[in-house]
XYZ file of C-alpha atoms in Angstrom:
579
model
C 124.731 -89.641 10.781
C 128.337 -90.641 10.970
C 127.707 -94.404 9.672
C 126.399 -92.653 6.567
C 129.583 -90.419 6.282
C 131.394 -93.132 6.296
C 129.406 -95.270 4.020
C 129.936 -92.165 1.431
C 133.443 -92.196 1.500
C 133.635 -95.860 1.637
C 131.412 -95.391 -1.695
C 133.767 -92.816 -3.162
C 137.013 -94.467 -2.300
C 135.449 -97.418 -4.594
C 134.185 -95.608 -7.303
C 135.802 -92.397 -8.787
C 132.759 -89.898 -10.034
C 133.648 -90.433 -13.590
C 133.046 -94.318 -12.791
C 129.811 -93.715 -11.491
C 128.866 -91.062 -14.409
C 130.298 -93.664 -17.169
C 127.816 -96.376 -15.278
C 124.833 -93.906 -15.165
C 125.794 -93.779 -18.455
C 125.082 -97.167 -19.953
C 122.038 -97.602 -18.084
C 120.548 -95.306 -20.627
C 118.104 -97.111 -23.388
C 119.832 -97.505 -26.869
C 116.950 -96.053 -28.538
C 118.081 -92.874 -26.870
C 121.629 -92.409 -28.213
C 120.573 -93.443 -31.660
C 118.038 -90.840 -31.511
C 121.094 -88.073 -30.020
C 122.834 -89.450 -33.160
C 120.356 -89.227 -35.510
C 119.605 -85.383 -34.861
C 123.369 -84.608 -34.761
C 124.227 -86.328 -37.689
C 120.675 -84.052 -39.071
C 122.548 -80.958 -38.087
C 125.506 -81.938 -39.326
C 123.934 -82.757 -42.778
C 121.776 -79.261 -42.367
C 125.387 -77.169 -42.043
C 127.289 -78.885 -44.147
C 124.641 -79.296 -47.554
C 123.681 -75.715 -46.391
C 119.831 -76.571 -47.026
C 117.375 -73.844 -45.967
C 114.553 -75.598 -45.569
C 113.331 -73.811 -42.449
C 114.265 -70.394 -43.669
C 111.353 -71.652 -46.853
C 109.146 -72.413 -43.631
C 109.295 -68.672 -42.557
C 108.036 -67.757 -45.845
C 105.625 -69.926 -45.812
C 107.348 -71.451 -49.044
C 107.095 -68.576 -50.786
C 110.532 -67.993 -52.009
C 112.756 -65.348 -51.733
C 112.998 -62.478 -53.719
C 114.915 -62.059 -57.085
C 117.494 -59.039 -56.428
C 117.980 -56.750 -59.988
C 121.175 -54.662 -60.428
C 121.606 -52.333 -62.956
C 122.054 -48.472 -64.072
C 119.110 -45.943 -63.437
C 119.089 -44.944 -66.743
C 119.162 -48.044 -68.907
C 117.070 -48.619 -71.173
C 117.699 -52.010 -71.485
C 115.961 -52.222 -67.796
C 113.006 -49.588 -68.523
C 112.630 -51.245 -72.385
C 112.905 -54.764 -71.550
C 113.419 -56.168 -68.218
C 110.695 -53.742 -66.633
C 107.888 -56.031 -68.575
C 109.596 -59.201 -67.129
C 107.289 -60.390 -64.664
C 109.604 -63.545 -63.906
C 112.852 -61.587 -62.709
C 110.768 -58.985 -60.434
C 108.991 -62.112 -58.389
C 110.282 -64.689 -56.277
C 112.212 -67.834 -56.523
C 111.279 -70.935 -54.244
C 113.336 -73.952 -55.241
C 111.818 -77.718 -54.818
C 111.324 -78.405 -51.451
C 112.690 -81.838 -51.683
C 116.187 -79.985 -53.071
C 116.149 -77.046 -50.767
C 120.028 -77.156 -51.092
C 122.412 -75.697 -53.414
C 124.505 -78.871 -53.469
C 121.481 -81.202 -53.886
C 120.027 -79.079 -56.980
C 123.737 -79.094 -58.335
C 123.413 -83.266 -57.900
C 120.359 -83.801 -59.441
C 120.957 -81.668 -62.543
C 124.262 -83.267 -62.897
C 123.023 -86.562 -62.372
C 119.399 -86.513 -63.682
C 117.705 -83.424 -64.415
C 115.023 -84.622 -66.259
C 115.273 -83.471 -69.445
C 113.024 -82.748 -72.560
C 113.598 -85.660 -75.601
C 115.463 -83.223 -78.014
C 116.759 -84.268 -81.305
C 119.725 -82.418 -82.694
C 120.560 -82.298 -86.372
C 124.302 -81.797 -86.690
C 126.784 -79.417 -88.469
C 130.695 -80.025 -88.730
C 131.884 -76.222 -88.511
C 135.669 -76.241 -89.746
C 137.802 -73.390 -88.238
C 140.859 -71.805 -89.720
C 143.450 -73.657 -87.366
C 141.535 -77.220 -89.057
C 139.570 -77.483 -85.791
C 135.937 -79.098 -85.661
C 133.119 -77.922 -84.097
C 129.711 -79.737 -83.833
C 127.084 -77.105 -83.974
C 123.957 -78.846 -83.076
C 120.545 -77.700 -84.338
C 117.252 -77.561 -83.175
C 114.209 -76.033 -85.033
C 111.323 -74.467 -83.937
C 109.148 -76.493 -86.326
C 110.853 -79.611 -85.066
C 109.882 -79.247 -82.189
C 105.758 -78.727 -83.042
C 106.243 -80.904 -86.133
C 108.376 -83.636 -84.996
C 110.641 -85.607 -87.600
C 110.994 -82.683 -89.915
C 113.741 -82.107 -92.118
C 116.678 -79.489 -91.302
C 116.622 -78.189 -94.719
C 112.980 -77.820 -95.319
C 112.814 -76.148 -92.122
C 115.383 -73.971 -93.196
C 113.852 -72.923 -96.784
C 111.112 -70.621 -93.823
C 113.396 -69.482 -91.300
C 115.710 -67.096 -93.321
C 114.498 -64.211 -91.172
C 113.736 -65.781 -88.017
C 115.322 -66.021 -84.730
C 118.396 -67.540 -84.122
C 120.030 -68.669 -80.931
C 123.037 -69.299 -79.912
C 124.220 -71.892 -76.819
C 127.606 -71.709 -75.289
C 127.669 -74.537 -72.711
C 129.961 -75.026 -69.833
C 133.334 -76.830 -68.630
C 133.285 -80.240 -70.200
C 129.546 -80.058 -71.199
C 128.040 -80.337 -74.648
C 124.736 -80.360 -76.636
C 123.510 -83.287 -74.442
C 123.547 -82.016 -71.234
C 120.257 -81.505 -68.914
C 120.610 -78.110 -68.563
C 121.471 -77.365 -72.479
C 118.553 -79.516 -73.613
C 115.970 -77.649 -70.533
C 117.058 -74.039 -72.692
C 116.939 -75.325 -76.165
C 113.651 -77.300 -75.913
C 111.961 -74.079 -74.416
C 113.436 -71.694 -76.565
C 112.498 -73.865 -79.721
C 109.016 -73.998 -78.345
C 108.822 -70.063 -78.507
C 109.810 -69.758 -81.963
C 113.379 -69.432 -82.196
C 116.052 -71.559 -83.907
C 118.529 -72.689 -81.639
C 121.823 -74.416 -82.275
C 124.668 -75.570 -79.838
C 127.950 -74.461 -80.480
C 129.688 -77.621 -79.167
C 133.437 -76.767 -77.726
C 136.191 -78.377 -79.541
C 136.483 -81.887 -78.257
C 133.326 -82.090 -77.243
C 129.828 -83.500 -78.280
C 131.346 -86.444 -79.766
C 133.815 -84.641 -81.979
C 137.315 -85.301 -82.578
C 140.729 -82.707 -81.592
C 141.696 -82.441 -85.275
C 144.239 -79.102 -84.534
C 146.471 -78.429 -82.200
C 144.249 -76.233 -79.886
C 142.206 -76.619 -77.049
C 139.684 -74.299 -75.770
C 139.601 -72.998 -72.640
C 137.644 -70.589 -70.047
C 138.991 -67.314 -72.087
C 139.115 -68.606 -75.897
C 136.051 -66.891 -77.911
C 137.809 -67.458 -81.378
C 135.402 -70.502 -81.682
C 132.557 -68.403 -80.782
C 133.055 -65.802 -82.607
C 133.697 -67.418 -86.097
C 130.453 -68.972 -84.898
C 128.612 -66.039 -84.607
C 129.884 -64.488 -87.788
C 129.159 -67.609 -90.096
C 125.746 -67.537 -89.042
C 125.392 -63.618 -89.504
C 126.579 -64.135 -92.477
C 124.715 -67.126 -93.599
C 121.491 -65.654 -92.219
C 122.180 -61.997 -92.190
C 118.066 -61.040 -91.979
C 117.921 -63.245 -89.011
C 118.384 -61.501 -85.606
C 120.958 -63.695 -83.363
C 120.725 -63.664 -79.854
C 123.033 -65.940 -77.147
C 123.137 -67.332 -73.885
C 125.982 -68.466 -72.304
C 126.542 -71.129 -69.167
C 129.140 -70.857 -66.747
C 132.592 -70.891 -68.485
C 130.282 -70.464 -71.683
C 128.729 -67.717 -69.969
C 132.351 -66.029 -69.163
C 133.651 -66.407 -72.553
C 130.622 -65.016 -73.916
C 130.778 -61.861 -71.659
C 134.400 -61.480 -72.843
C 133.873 -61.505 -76.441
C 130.867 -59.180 -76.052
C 133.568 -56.964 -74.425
C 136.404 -57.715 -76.907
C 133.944 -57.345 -79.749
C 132.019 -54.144 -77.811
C 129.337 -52.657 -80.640
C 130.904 -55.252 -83.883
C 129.157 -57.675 -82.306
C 126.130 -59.204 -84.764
C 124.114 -59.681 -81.614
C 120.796 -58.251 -80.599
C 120.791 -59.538 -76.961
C 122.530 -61.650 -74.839
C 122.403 -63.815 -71.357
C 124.809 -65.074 -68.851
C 123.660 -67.540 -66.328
C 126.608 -68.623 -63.728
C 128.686 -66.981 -64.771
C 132.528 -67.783 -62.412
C 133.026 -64.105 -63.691
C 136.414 -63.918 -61.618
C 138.433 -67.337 -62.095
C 140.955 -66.252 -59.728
C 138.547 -65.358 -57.272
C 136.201 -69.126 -58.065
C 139.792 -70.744 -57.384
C 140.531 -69.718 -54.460
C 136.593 -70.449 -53.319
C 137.181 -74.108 -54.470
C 139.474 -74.861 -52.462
C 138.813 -72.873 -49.444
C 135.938 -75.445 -47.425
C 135.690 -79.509 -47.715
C 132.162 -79.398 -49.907
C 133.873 -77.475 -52.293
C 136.542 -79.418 -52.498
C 134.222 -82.194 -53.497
C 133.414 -80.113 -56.833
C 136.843 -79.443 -57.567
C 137.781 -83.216 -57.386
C 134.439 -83.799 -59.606
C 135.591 -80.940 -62.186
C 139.265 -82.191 -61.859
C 138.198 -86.162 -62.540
C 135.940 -84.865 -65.709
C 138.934 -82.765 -67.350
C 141.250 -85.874 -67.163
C 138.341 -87.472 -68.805
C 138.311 -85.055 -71.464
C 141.644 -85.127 -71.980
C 141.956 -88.950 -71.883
C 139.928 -88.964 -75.041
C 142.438 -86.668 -76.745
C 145.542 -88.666 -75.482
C 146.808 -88.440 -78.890
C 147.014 -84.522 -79.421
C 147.214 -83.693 -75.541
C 149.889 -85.864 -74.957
C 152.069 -84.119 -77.669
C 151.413 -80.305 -76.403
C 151.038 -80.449 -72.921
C 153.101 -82.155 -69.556
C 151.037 -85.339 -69.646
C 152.465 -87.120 -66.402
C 150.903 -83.960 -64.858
C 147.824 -84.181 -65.921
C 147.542 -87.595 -64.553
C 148.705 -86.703 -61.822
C 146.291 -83.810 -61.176
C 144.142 -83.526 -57.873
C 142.693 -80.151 -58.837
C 141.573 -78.122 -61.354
C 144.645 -75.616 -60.921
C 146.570 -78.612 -61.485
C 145.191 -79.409 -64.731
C 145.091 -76.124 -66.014
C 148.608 -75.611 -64.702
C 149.858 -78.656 -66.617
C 147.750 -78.252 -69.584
C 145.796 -75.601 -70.079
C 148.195 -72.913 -69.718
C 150.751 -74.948 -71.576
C 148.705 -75.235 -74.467
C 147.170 -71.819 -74.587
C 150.938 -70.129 -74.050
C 150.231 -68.499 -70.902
C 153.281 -67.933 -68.221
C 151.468 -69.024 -65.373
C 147.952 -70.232 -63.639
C 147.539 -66.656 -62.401
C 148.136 -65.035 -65.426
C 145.571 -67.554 -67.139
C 142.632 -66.871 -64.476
C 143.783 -62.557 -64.906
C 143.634 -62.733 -68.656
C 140.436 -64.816 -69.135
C 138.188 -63.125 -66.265
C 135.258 -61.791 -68.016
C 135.028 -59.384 -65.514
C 137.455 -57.229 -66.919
C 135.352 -56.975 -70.012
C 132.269 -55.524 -68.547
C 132.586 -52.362 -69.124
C 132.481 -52.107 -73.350
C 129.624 -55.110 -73.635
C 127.316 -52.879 -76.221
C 124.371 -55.173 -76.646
C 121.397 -56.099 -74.487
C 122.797 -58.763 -71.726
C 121.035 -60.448 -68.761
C 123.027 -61.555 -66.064
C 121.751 -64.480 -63.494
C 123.901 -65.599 -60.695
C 123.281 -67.341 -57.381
C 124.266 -66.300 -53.617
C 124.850 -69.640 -52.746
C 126.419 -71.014 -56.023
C 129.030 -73.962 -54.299
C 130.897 -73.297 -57.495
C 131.314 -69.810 -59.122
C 130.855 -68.075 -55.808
C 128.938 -64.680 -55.076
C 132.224 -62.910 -54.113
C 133.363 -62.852 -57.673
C 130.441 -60.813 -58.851
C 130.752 -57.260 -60.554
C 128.516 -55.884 -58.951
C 129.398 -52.011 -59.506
C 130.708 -52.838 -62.668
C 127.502 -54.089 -64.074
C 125.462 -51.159 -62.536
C 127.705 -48.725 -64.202
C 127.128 -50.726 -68.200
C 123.910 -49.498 -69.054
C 123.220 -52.060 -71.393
C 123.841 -54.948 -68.859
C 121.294 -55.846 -65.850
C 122.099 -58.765 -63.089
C 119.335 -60.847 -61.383
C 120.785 -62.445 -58.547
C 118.638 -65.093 -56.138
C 119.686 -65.990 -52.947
C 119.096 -70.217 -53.687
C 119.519 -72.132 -56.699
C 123.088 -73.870 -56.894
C 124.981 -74.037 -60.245
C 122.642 -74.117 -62.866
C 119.833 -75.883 -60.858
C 117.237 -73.696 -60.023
C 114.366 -76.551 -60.010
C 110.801 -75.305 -58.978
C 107.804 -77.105 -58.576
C 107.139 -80.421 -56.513
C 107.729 -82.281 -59.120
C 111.280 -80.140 -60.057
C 110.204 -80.509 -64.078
C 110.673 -76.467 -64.771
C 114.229 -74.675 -64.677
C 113.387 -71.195 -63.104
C 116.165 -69.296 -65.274
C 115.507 -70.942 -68.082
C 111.624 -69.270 -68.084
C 113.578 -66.299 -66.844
C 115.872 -66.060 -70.019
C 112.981 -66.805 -72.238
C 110.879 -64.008 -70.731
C 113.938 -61.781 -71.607
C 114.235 -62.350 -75.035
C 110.140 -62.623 -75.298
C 109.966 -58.522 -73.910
C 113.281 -58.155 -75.775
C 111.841 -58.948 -79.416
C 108.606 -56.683 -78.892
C 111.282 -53.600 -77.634
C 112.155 -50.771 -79.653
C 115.600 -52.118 -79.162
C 115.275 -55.170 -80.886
C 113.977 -53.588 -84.095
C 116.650 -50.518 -84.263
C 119.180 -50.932 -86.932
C 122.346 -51.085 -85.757
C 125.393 -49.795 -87.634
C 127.972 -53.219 -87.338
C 131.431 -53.276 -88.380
C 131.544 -56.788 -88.552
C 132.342 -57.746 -92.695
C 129.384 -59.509 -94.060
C 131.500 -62.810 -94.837
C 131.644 -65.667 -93.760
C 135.576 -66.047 -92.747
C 137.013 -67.768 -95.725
C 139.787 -69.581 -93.471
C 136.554 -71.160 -91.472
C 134.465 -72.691 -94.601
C 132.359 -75.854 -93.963
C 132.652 -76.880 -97.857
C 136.852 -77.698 -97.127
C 135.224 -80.506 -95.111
C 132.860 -82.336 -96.914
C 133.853 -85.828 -95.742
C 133.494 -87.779 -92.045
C 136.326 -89.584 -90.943
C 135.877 -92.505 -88.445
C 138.818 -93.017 -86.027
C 139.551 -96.181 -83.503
C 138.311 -94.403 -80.351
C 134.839 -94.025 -81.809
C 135.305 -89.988 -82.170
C 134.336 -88.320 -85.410
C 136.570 -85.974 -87.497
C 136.398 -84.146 -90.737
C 138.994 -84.501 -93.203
C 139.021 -82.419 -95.932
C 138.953 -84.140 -100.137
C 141.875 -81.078 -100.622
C 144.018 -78.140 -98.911
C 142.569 -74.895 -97.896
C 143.491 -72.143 -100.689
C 144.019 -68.379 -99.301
C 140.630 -66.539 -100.450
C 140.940 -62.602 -100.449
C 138.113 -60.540 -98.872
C 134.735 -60.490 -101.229
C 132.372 -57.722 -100.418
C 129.067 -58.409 -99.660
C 127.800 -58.033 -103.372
C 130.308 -60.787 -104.659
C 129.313 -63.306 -102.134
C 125.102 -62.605 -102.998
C 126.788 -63.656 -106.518
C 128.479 -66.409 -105.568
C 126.053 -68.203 -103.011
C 125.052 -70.713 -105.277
C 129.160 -71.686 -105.143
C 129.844 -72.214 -101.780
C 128.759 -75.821 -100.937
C 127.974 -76.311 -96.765
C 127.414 -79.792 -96.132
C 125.164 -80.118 -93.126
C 126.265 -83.360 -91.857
C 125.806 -86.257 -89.402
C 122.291 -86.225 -88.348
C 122.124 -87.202 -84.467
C 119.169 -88.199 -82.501
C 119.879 -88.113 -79.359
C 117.107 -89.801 -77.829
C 118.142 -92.814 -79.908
C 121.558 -93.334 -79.039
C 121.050 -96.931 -78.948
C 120.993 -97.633 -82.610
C 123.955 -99.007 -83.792
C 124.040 -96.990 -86.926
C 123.814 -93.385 -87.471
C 122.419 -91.595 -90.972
C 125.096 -89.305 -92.240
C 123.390 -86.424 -94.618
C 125.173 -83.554 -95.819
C 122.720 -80.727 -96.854
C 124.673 -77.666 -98.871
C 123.991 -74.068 -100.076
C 124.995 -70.984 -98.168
C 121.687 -70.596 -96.799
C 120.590 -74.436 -96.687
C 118.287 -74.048 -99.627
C 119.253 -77.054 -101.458
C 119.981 -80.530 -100.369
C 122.953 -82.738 -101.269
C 123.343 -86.438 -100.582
C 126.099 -88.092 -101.041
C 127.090 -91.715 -100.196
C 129.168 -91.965 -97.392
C 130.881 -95.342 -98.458
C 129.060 -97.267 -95.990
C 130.480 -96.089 -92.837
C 128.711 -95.916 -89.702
C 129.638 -92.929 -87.407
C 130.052 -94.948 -83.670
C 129.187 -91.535 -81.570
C 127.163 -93.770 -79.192
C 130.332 -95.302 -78.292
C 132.260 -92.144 -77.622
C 129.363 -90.437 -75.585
C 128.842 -94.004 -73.556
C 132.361 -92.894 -72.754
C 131.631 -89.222 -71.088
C 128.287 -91.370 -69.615
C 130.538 -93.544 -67.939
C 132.740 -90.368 -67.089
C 129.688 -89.375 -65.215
C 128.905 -92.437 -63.197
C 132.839 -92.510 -62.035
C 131.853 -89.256 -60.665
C 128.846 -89.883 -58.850
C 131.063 -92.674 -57.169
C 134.322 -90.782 -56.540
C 131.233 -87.531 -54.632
C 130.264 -90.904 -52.532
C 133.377 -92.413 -52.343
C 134.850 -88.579 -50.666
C 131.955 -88.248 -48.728
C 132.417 -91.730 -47.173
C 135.763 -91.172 -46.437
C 135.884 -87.278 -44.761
C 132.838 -88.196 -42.413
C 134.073 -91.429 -41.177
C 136.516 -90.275 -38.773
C 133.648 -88.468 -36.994
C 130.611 -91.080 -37.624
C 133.456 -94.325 -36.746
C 134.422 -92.625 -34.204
C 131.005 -91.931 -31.931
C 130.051 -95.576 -33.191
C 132.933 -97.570 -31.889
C 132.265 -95.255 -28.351
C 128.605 -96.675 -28.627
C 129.476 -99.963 -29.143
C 132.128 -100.509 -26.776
C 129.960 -98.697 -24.376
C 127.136 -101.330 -24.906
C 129.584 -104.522 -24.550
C 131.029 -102.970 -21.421
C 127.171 -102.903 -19.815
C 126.614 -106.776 -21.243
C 129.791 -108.036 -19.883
C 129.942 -105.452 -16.597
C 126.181 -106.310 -16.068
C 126.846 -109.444 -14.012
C 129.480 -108.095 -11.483
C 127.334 -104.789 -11.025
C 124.478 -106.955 -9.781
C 126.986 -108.731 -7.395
């Protein structure tokens, strides 16, 4: 009994414990720490994409269900969104994308969508801006390869629609072509109010638009109300589209032309969706994403930005508070950041939106974030009801296995559907807005393309715009057959690799007629500008892995190095152990 006392602390005074734990240690198969890696690194992944695949296992994939807001006496609820089976089920995202951030990805990145082809409008504002409005007809899309303007001579009383995308987005993104291909399909004419700069369009004025301006959209609006005044116009907004819709239905309040509306993620409060971006490292990712595509977008408006705004700060930006600190609130006139995000929160405008409007946000949105939802405010508007899912990301919301089907996009389609067949939808309304289309904004001063070096397209126009007094609604039925509206630059975009693109300018206030005029043999080079933003797009998907790499590898280098140096300690330690 003693000899083995002292053989113990003969052992002991050789080996410390942690010596003899750190040797227990490496006698442990490798198999078994990759395995302890793999599941932490599993966990770690789980957390930090916030997927909730096992919370879809306890409902036996069934989804989760769709939470409606609204007041207890609308009758935009009880009228309309009471017969919409889609909103009053469940939503169950693709399994294989049971994350926020991974249905964000894919949209961004793939999103499979529809083959759409656009046939394109210049729209000439009264500052000498250009917007591309991009059309899509229902009998395009059932008779493919038809005409705008023979389409047109049918659809003076139908349906039109009205799409205001997001930041830095345009007529070609998945999302955009997911709502217009599906709203086409169910009868309605849609077009794509492009934001200045955007869509392969030239900066031919000194402004920019930004997350508050609805000038654009509502000269839009009006031109076509006034060019189609028997057609009912509807509109959905996305994301910043969808806030600067909700603002000018609250600026506008019952002068709006509008029969119904839609906002899907919308940021509602930008000071609020700042502050969110910034706040955790995975959103921080999205605001060096959102950052790296406004530099973008103002790279290919060097020319104009460069002249109005502090351009060594813009390249010098790291965030999006950055950018709009050194540009956006420079060339809007605003004092500061924070009086920017105050100003242009549609939030504040809740309260006088007149006209039908469907709301659909996200709980787990990575970007517009749940906290900046109204929620009392849009249960006190009777004319306004939110749908709000717990899954879905920013604009995502794939279903299916196969993640072919946009689950708000069926959702806003339902809406309008029940929305056409309401009581509301037929009932005159008494609008203030002038029958006119804004004689500062005419088409017809713009009946030419011009081609610049960068590969962007701009209208110039054959002579100045003359002041035009106010006509009443009898002198413009008069003078229709006057007013000249080229249609022009016919895009497919499913055939952006032809190296020349057909330029046709079809006229008439209500695109009756059809004008075609030679366009002195220039080719419009819009592949080569939008090759630009695709290329904008692959930088990103390389800076997301590029971040990624980088913020994990302190924690993933580090427990690899350990296990390394831990198994070449055991090879070279093996021999004098066995000694």
């Amino acid at each position: 009994m003693t000899m083995d006392c002292v053989n113990s602390m003969e052992l002991l005074a050789v080996d410390s414990p942690y010596e003899l734990l750190f040797k227990a240690a490496l006698l442990i198969p490798i198999s078994h720490y990759l395995l302890g890696l793999l599941f932490v690194l599993l966990v770690f992944l789980y957390n930090f994409l916030e997927m909730h695949v096992l919370g879809d296992l306890v409902t036996v994939f069934k989804g989760q269900p769709v939470t409606l807001t609204y007041n207890s006496s609308s009758q935009v609820y009880h009228d309309v969104v009471s017969k919409c089976k889609i909103v009053h089920g469940r939503y169950l995202s693709t399994p294989w994308l049971c994350s926020p951030h991974l249905q964000t990805g894919f949209l961004h990145f793939f999103g499979r969508p529809p083959v759409v082809n656009y046939k394109r409008q210049l729209y000439i504002t009264s500052d000498g801006g250009t917007i591309a409005l991009d059309w899509l007809m229902n009998v395009d899309v059932k008779i493919p390869g038809t005409q705008l303007n023979d389409a047109a001579q049918n659809n003076g009383k139908e349906p039109i629609m009205i799409v205001v995308p997001g930041l830095t987005s345009d007529s070609d993104s998945s999302y955009v072509k997911h709502l217009v291909f599906k709203m086409a399909k169910s009868g309605w004419n849609v077009v794509v109010s492009n934001h200045r700069g955007l869509g392969g369009v030239s900066i031919t004025s000194d402004c920019f638009y930004n997350a508050g301006w609805t000038e654009d959209v509502r000269k839009v609006i009006d031109h076509l109300h006034c060019q189609y005044p028997e057609a009912p116009l509807c509109a959905v907004g996305t994301s910043i589209g969808a806030n600067i819709l909700v603002k000018y239905l609250g600026e506008d309040g019952s002068n709006v032309p509008l029969i119904g509306a839609a906002a899907i993620c919308s940021p509602w409060d930008l000071s609020i969706c700042d502050r969110f971006i910034n706040r955790r490292l995975v959103q921080k990712f999205y605001d060096k994403a959102l950052t790296f595509g406004l530099k973008g977008y103002a790279d290919l408006h060097h020319a104009v930005l460069s002249r109005l705004a502090d351009w060594e700060g813009i390249k010098k930006s790291r965030s999006v508070r950055d950018f709009d600190n050194y540009a956006t609130r420079i060339v809007g006139k605003y004092e500061t950041v924070d009086t920017y995000y105050r100003r242009c929160s549609s939030s504040s405008f809740i309260g006088n939106v007149m006209v039908p409007l469907l709301c659909i946000s996200t709980i787990d949105d990575p970007v517009c974030t749940s906290e900046a939802i109204p929620w009392d405010e849009c249960r006190l508007n009777k004319n306004i009801v939110l749908a709000t899912t717990h899954h879905g990301g920013h604009l995502g919301f794939f279903e299916g296995i196969t993640a072919k089907s946009v689950w708000w996009v069926r959702a806003v389609d339902e809406f309008f559907g029940a929305l056409q067949s309401s009581q509301l939808y037929h009932k005159k309304k008494e609008i203030s807005v002038s029958l006119i289309d804004p004689p500062e904004s005419l088409i017809d001063q713009a009946p030419y393309l011009n081609v610049e070096e960068d590969g962007m397209v701009t209208a110039v126009r054959s002579e100045p715009i003359a002041d035009v007094g106010v006509q009443r609604k009898e002198d413009i039925n008069q003078n229709k057959s006057e007013d000249v509206i080229p249609h022009a630059e016919e895009i497919d975009h499913s055939t952006r690799d032809k190296e020349n693109e057909k330029i046709e300018l079809i006229g008439s206030s209500d695109i009756t007629g059809t004008i075609e005029q030679d366009a002195g043999g220039i080719t419009v080079p819009v592949k080569k500008c939008l090759n630009q933003i695709s290329r904008q797009n692959t930088k990103s998907l390389w800076l997301l892995a590029y971040i990624a790499i980088i913020t994990t590898w302190p924690v993933v280098g580090s427990a690899v190095l350990v296990f390394l140096k831990k198994k070449f300690q055991n090879f070279f330690l093996g021999p004098s152990l066995r000694r």
